[in-house]
Amino acid sequence: MSLPVEMRFIDLPSFGAPDVMVVAKGPLPAVRPGEILVKVEAAGVNRPDVQQRKGNYPAPKDASPILGLEIAGEVVALGEGVSEFKPGDKVCALANGGGYAEYCAVPAGQALFWPKGYDAVKAAALPETFFTVWANLFQMAGLTEGESVLIHGGSSGIGTTAIQLAKAFGATIYATAGSEEKCKACEKLGAKRGIDYKTEDFAEVIKAETGGKGVDVVLDMIGAAYLEKNLSVLAKDGCLSIIAFLGGNTAEKVNLSPIMVKRLTVTGSTMRPRTADEKRAIRDDLLAEVWPLLENGEVAPVIHSVLPFDKVVEAHELMETSSHIGKIVLTLG
């Protein structure tokens, strides 16, 4: 396939509000050994993109400085040593950066074939949230059948994914969200109870719902503001898994005694700094455990809005309102 010399991409000349992003032209990314080059048809928009745009989430030194952590499209070139894909394959991938562009180079071990019946938009809505939820909720927190989980931000891309996967694997689910509409959306996806954090005390609701026992796992993206309450709602031998700090990363005057008294585990991670081997291991688990659920319709990405590539400013503005339920996806024509 003959490739162009230049591509369009979303440039970030400076950090700041959404309108600092502009469409620009530049060279295609170089394809390193072990990577594939994908002609991007759709790209997901995620909270880390917003944080990077603001200057709070710098790209790793060996990653593209271009925004964008998940893509879907067609393989157009292979790096040295790649044998699991071929040009023409339709893939989605967890990118280390560079997703907001017409072409993106990604490690082959972070790419997956589109689930059967999927198009680019649905496929692009998968990688970031499914990698994150699988790693933190199942691999690290160890959620299993018969256990219970509290998922904060239940109507977000992460939240809608976590609710569906927890349901598919037999857990009882509670989820917080910021409106009655969002709580109902969480319940429709499989939550036993949606909790409106603006009008209800989630700790009191969990206490009442579980007869005082608490939940086995909390998946949290708030951080400091919820730390003490999160510890209070965990059952004995429970696990708090922290994946973001929307409510701050410094907690003061927090009662830590529940950690000892209830033998709690507190863990957390970010996806981007993980090694290629670690991400490949998550990818392989997803292919084995989750892709069949996507293909039989038991689990599906919840997509709130699909916007053209040149409407990226509007996409970020929407993300920052937190009014969406599910994913925001950009399309490249």
Tab-separated table of C-alpha atoms in Angstrom:
chain	number	residue	atom	x	y	z
A	1	MET	CA	0.000	0.000	0.000
A	2	SER	CA	1.308	3.432	-0.943
A	3	LEU	CA	1.339	5.709	2.089
A	4	PRO	CA	1.157	9.514	2.048
A	5	VAL	CA	4.090	11.647	3.132
A	6	GLU	CA	2.002	13.714	5.534
A	7	MET	CA	-0.998	13.168	7.786
A	8	ARG	CA	-3.438	15.308	9.709
A	9	PHE	CA	-3.205	15.224	13.485
A	10	ILE	CA	-4.390	17.206	16.496
A	11	ASP	CA	-1.569	19.492	17.586
A	12	LEU	CA	-1.146	20.854	21.092
A	13	PRO	CA	0.927	24.043	20.693
A	14	SER	CA	0.468	24.854	24.387
A	15	PHE	CA	-1.275	23.471	27.444
A	16	GLY	CA	-4.649	24.866	28.427
A	17	ALA	CA	-8.358	24.871	27.620
A	18	PRO	CA	-9.831	22.710	24.835
A	19	ASP	CA	-9.431	25.445	22.230
A	20	VAL	CA	-5.621	25.180	22.343
A	21	MET	CA	-5.956	22.048	20.178
A	22	VAL	CA	-5.711	22.595	16.421
A	23	VAL	CA	-5.679	20.392	13.325
A	24	ALA	CA	-2.187	20.347	11.809
A	25	LYS	CA	-0.149	18.395	9.257
A	26	GLY	CA	3.044	16.482	9.833
A	27	PRO	CA	4.993	13.337	8.942
A	28	LEU	CA	3.659	9.850	9.552
A	29	PRO	CA	5.039	8.139	12.670
A	30	ALA	CA	8.008	5.831	12.252
A	31	VAL	CA	7.195	2.166	12.794
A	32	ARG	CA	9.619	0.561	15.227
A	33	PRO	CA	10.324	-3.160	15.623
A	34	GLY	CA	7.349	-4.917	17.183
A	35	GLU	CA	4.894	-2.208	16.112
A	36	ILE	CA	2.143	-1.921	13.533
A	37	LEU	CA	1.076	1.198	11.658
A	38	VAL	CA	-2.679	1.734	11.682
A	39	LYS	CA	-4.666	4.018	9.387
A	40	VAL	CA	-7.003	5.436	12.010
A	41	GLU	CA	-10.752	5.378	11.329
A	42	ALA	CA	-11.898	6.286	14.855
A	43	ALA	CA	-10.282	7.335	18.138
A	44	GLY	CA	-11.652	7.326	21.663
A	45	VAL	CA	-11.566	10.388	23.920
A	46	ASN	CA	-10.504	9.768	27.536
A	47	ARG	CA	-9.873	11.638	30.786
A	48	PRO	CA	-6.094	11.158	30.478
A	49	ASP	CA	-6.274	13.075	27.162
A	50	VAL	CA	-7.850	15.992	29.027
A	51	GLN	CA	-5.177	15.833	31.729
A	52	GLN	CA	-2.394	15.731	29.116
A	53	ARG	CA	-3.931	18.705	27.318
A	54	LYS	CA	-3.832	20.632	30.605
A	55	GLY	CA	-0.176	19.702	31.189
A	56	ASN	CA	-0.881	17.312	34.072
A	57	TYR	CA	-0.189	13.969	32.363
A	58	PRO	CA	2.993	14.099	30.281
A	59	ALA	CA	3.609	11.448	27.653
A	60	PRO	CA	6.376	8.918	28.383
A	61	LYS	CA	9.707	9.792	26.760
A	62	ASP	CA	9.425	7.087	24.106
A	63	ALA	CA	5.768	7.828	23.259
A	64	SER	CA	4.229	10.167	20.718
A	65	PRO	CA	3.420	13.597	22.196
A	66	ILE	CA	0.194	13.627	20.158
A	67	LEU	CA	-2.937	13.073	22.255
A	68	GLY	CA	-4.974	9.874	22.005
A	69	LEU	CA	-4.738	6.505	23.738
A	70	GLU	CA	-7.142	4.277	21.788
A	71	ILE	CA	-7.822	3.787	18.105
A	72	ALA	CA	-9.491	1.564	15.571
A	73	GLY	CA	-8.596	1.199	11.913
A	74	GLU	CA	-6.708	-0.782	9.301
A	75	VAL	CA	-3.175	-2.145	9.525
A	76	VAL	CA	-1.115	-0.621	6.700
A	77	ALA	CA	2.481	-1.491	7.661
A	78	LEU	CA	4.363	-3.874	9.946
A	79	GLY	CA	7.445	-3.278	12.015
A	80	GLU	CA	10.271	-5.780	12.135
A	81	GLY	CA	9.341	-9.005	13.895
A	82	VAL	CA	5.549	-8.642	13.715
A	83	SER	CA	3.805	-11.814	12.505
A	84	GLU	CA	0.400	-11.800	14.265
A	85	PHE	CA	-1.087	-9.134	11.973
A	86	LYS	CA	-0.965	-8.381	8.262
A	87	PRO	CA	-1.805	-5.321	6.142
A	88	GLY	CA	-5.564	-5.044	5.717
A	89	ASP	CA	-6.429	-6.382	9.167
A	90	LYS	CA	-9.014	-4.368	11.090
A	91	VAL	CA	-7.765	-3.756	14.616
A	92	CYS	CA	-8.362	-1.650	17.673
A	93	ALA	CA	-5.449	-0.830	19.923
A	94	LEU	CA	-4.325	0.724	23.164
A	95	ALA	CA	-1.875	3.405	22.020
A	96	ASN	CA	0.901	4.897	24.122
A	97	GLY	CA	0.057	8.205	22.432
A	98	GLY	CA	-0.625	9.473	18.940
A	99	GLY	CA	-4.243	8.381	18.566
A	100	TYR	CA	-5.600	11.756	17.457
A	101	ALA	CA	-4.091	11.366	13.997
A	102	GLU	CA	-4.723	9.783	10.623
A	103	TYR	CA	-1.950	7.241	11.256
A	104	CYS	CA	-0.772	5.797	14.557
A	105	ALA	CA	2.034	3.358	15.380
A	106	VAL	CA	1.215	0.957	18.225
A	107	PRO	CA	2.926	-2.096	19.747
A	108	ALA	CA	1.463	-5.236	18.198
A	109	GLY	CA	0.889	-6.687	21.665
A	110	GLN	CA	-1.582	-3.893	22.422
A	111	ALA	CA	-3.731	-4.492	19.345
A	112	LEU	CA	-6.791	-6.718	18.980
A	113	PHE	CA	-8.948	-7.684	16.023
A	114	TRP	CA	-12.347	-5.998	15.961
A	115	PRO	CA	-14.958	-8.184	17.644
A	116	LYS	CA	-17.206	-9.846	15.066
A	117	GLY	CA	-19.900	-7.452	13.868
A	118	TYR	CA	-18.143	-4.332	15.124
A	119	ASP	CA	-17.383	-1.179	13.140
A	120	ALA	CA	-14.596	1.344	13.775
A	121	VAL	CA	-16.603	3.474	16.207
A	122	LYS	CA	-17.573	0.581	18.465
A	123	ALA	CA	-14.071	-0.914	18.267
A	124	ALA	CA	-12.413	2.413	19.145
A	125	ALA	CA	-14.548	2.625	22.294
A	126	LEU	CA	-12.978	-0.548	23.721
A	127	PRO	CA	-9.231	-0.470	24.436
A	128	GLU	CA	-8.617	2.153	27.127
A	129	THR	CA	-11.578	1.294	29.331
A	130	PHE	CA	-11.405	-2.479	28.895
A	131	PHE	CA	-7.644	-2.656	29.522
A	132	THR	CA	-8.058	-0.440	32.606
A	133	VAL	CA	-11.043	-2.244	34.078
A	134	TRP	CA	-9.641	-5.707	33.475
A	135	ALA	CA	-6.276	-4.860	35.015
A	136	ASN	CA	-7.590	-3.037	38.070
A	137	LEU	CA	-10.890	-4.724	38.866
A	138	PHE	CA	-10.077	-8.320	37.978
A	139	GLN	CA	-6.299	-8.823	37.874
A	140	MET	CA	-5.366	-6.590	40.822
A	141	ALA	CA	-8.501	-6.369	42.982
A	142	GLY	CA	-9.428	-9.981	42.192
A	143	LEU	CA	-13.193	-9.506	41.806
A	144	THR	CA	-14.834	-12.917	41.446
A	145	GLU	CA	-18.263	-14.470	41.124
A	146	GLY	CA	-20.459	-13.977	44.180
A	147	GLU	CA	-18.600	-10.898	45.434
A	148	SER	CA	-19.883	-7.319	45.563
A	149	VAL	CA	-18.373	-4.133	44.153
A	150	LEU	CA	-18.935	-0.384	44.412
A	151	ILE	CA	-18.046	1.391	41.179
A	152	HIS	CA	-17.610	5.148	41.379
A	153	GLY	CA	-18.341	7.163	38.249
A	154	GLY	CA	-20.701	4.462	37.048
A	155	SER	CA	-21.907	6.410	34.001
A	156	SER	CA	-18.414	7.147	32.657
A	157	GLY	CA	-16.689	5.083	29.995
A	158	ILE	CA	-14.796	3.224	32.725
A	159	GLY	CA	-17.917	2.867	34.837
A	160	THR	CA	-20.202	1.509	32.123
A	161	THR	CA	-17.524	-1.013	31.187
A	162	ALA	CA	-16.894	-2.043	34.797
A	163	ILE	CA	-20.605	-2.539	35.536
A	164	GLN	CA	-21.102	-4.792	32.512
A	165	LEU	CA	-17.992	-6.889	33.129
A	166	ALA	CA	-18.731	-7.251	36.844
A	167	LYS	CA	-22.255	-8.414	35.973
A	168	ALA	CA	-20.966	-10.839	33.336
A	169	PHE	CA	-18.652	-12.439	35.889
A	170	GLY	CA	-21.345	-12.794	38.547
A	171	ALA	CA	-20.778	-9.905	40.967
A	172	THR	CA	-23.345	-7.753	42.768
A	173	ILE	CA	-22.858	-4.137	41.717
A	174	TYR	CA	-23.468	-0.733	43.262
A	175	ALA	CA	-22.543	2.408	41.360
A	176	THR	CA	-22.385	6.125	42.086
A	177	ALA	CA	-23.370	8.731	39.511
A	178	GLY	CA	-24.363	12.390	39.465
A	179	SER	CA	-28.046	12.373	38.515
A	180	GLU	CA	-31.177	10.252	38.591
A	181	GLU	CA	-30.835	9.672	34.842
A	182	LYS	CA	-27.275	8.427	35.228
A	183	CYS	CA	-28.205	6.201	38.162
A	184	LYS	CA	-30.979	4.626	36.104
A	185	ALA	CA	-28.506	4.066	33.266
A	186	CYS	CA	-26.200	2.239	35.695
A	187	GLU	CA	-29.061	0.050	36.897
A	188	LYS	CA	-30.079	-0.736	33.320
A	189	LEU	CA	-26.519	-1.950	32.655
A	190	GLY	CA	-26.592	-4.255	35.678
A	191	ALA	CA	-26.086	-2.307	38.902
A	192	LYS	CA	-28.346	-3.426	41.756
A	193	ARG	CA	-28.480	0.151	42.988
A	194	GLY	CA	-27.429	3.446	41.450
A	195	ILE	CA	-26.452	5.997	44.100
A	196	ASP	CA	-26.786	9.716	43.353
A	197	TYR	CA	-23.715	11.122	45.066
A	198	LYS	CA	-25.156	14.645	44.895
A	199	THR	CA	-28.192	13.790	47.018
A	200	GLU	CA	-27.203	10.586	48.851
A	201	ASP	CA	-24.384	9.465	51.138
A	202	PHE	CA	-22.955	6.451	49.328
A	203	ALA	CA	-21.494	5.046	52.554
A	204	GLU	CA	-24.901	5.044	54.229
A	205	VAL	CA	-26.542	3.478	51.176
A	206	ILE	CA	-23.949	0.685	51.001
A	207	LYS	CA	-24.330	0.032	54.730
A	208	ALA	CA	-28.108	-0.287	54.336
A	209	GLU	CA	-27.938	-2.357	51.138
A	210	THR	CA	-25.437	-4.876	52.548
A	211	GLY	CA	-26.811	-5.140	56.094
A	212	GLY	CA	-23.675	-3.472	57.409
A	213	LYS	CA	-21.279	-5.976	55.816
A	214	GLY	CA	-19.924	-3.694	53.098
A	215	VAL	CA	-18.601	-4.553	49.640
A	216	ASP	CA	-15.660	-6.711	48.657
A	217	VAL	CA	-14.170	-4.254	46.146
A	218	VAL	CA	-14.327	-0.514	45.491
A	219	LEU	CA	-13.217	0.786	42.077
A	220	ASP	CA	-12.437	4.454	42.637
A	221	MET	CA	-11.498	7.346	40.367
A	222	ILE	CA	-12.030	10.122	42.936
A	223	GLY	CA	-9.092	9.608	45.280
A	224	ALA	CA	-8.526	11.720	48.366
A	225	ALA	CA	-12.060	13.094	48.716
A	226	TYR	CA	-13.510	9.564	48.990
A	227	LEU	CA	-10.665	7.731	50.745
A	228	GLU	CA	-12.081	7.525	54.267
A	229	LYS	CA	-15.588	6.605	53.107
A	230	ASN	CA	-14.198	4.027	50.697
A	231	LEU	CA	-12.341	2.335	53.538
A	232	SER	CA	-15.476	2.420	55.670
A	233	VAL	CA	-17.660	0.636	53.087
A	234	LEU	CA	-15.266	-2.256	52.450
A	235	ALA	CA	-15.995	-5.645	53.961
A	236	LYS	CA	-13.333	-7.712	55.729
A	237	ASP	CA	-10.471	-8.632	53.395
A	238	GLY	CA	-11.806	-6.089	50.886
A	239	CYS	CA	-9.816	-4.197	48.290
A	240	LEU	CA	-9.814	-0.536	47.277
A	241	SER	CA	-8.519	-0.074	43.724
A	242	ILE	CA	-7.729	3.556	42.815
A	243	ILE	CA	-7.438	4.485	39.136
A	244	ALA	CA	-7.624	8.302	39.153
A	245	PHE	CA	-7.618	11.344	41.423
A	246	LEU	CA	-10.528	13.496	40.255
A	247	GLY	CA	-11.041	14.465	43.904
A	248	GLY	CA	-7.360	15.078	44.696
A	249	ASN	CA	-4.294	12.957	45.420
A	250	THR	CA	-3.468	14.187	48.939
A	251	ALA	CA	-5.608	12.958	51.826
A	252	GLU	CA	-5.315	14.559	55.265
A	253	LYS	CA	-6.642	13.437	58.661
A	254	VAL	CA	-7.952	10.130	57.340
A	255	ASN	CA	-8.742	7.314	59.757
A	256	LEU	CA	-6.621	4.430	58.489
A	257	SER	CA	-7.571	1.956	61.218
A	258	PRO	CA	-10.064	0.069	58.976
A	259	ILE	CA	-7.104	-1.111	56.886
A	260	MET	CA	-5.756	-3.028	59.869
A	261	VAL	CA	-9.028	-3.979	61.547
A	262	LYS	CA	-10.616	-5.332	58.350
A	263	ARG	CA	-7.384	-6.550	56.696
A	264	LEU	CA	-7.947	-4.312	53.691
A	265	THR	CA	-5.814	-3.977	50.578
A	266	VAL	CA	-5.345	-0.586	48.939
A	267	THR	CA	-3.947	-0.690	45.433
A	268	GLY	CA	-3.931	1.348	42.259
A	269	SER	CA	-2.290	1.777	38.901
A	270	THR	CA	-2.112	3.779	35.723
A	271	MET	CA	-2.032	2.019	32.376
A	272	ARG	CA	0.368	4.165	30.359
A	273	PRO	CA	3.621	3.463	32.279
A	274	ARG	CA	3.116	-0.317	32.201
A	275	THR	CA	5.617	-2.261	30.115
A	276	ALA	CA	4.807	-3.677	26.703
A	277	ASP	CA	4.876	-7.197	28.191
A	278	GLU	CA	2.416	-6.209	30.926
A	279	LYS	CA	0.035	-4.690	28.400
A	280	ARG	CA	0.331	-7.728	26.159
A	281	ALA	CA	-0.652	-9.946	29.111
A	282	ILE	CA	-3.767	-7.827	29.671
A	283	ARG	CA	-4.502	-7.953	25.934
A	284	ASP	CA	-4.269	-11.739	25.929
A	285	ASP	CA	-6.652	-11.987	28.900
A	286	LEU	CA	-9.143	-9.722	27.139
A	287	LEU	CA	-9.034	-11.847	24.000
A	288	ALA	CA	-9.659	-15.007	26.010
A	289	GLU	CA	-12.143	-13.779	28.607
A	290	VAL	CA	-13.882	-10.659	27.282
A	291	TRP	CA	-13.896	-10.725	23.466
A	292	PRO	CA	-16.350	-13.671	23.441
A	293	LEU	CA	-18.716	-11.581	25.608
A	294	LEU	CA	-18.502	-8.712	23.134
A	295	GLU	CA	-19.124	-11.011	20.190
A	296	ASN	CA	-22.208	-12.635	21.745
A	297	GLY	CA	-23.638	-9.260	22.803
A	298	GLU	CA	-23.488	-9.869	26.550
A	299	VAL	CA	-21.220	-6.823	26.912
A	300	ALA	CA	-21.015	-3.781	24.625
A	301	PRO	CA	-19.436	-0.321	24.768
A	302	VAL	CA	-21.840	2.463	25.698
A	303	ILE	CA	-21.293	5.320	23.245
A	304	HIS	CA	-22.633	8.764	24.106
A	305	SER	CA	-21.400	10.862	21.186
A	306	VAL	CA	-19.600	10.423	17.879
A	307	LEU	CA	-17.934	13.568	16.545
A	308	PRO	CA	-15.789	14.234	13.463
A	309	PHE	CA	-12.052	14.604	13.968
A	310	ASP	CA	-12.074	18.374	13.499
A	311	LYS	CA	-14.607	18.732	16.343
A	312	VAL	CA	-12.066	17.624	18.938
A	313	VAL	CA	-12.491	20.867	20.898
A	314	GLU	CA	-16.205	20.137	21.302
A	315	ALA	CA	-15.380	16.555	22.310
A	316	HIS	CA	-13.127	17.737	25.129
A	317	GLU	CA	-15.638	20.362	26.220
A	318	LEU	CA	-18.267	17.632	26.455
A	319	MET	CA	-15.904	15.399	28.434
A	320	GLU	CA	-15.290	18.192	30.933
A	321	THR	CA	-19.005	18.804	31.527
A	322	SER	CA	-19.318	15.197	32.775
A	323	SER	CA	-22.823	15.198	31.311
A	324	HIS	CA	-22.146	12.197	29.085
A	325	ILE	CA	-23.084	8.575	29.724
A	326	GLY	CA	-20.463	6.294	28.205
A	327	LYS	CA	-17.817	7.006	25.579
A	328	ILE	CA	-17.022	9.929	23.297
A	329	VAL	CA	-15.491	8.893	19.957
A	330	LEU	CA	-13.872	10.870	17.127
A	331	THR	CA	-14.160	9.694	13.517
A	332	LEU	CA	-11.654	10.313	10.734
A	333	GLY	CA	-13.041	10.513	7.208
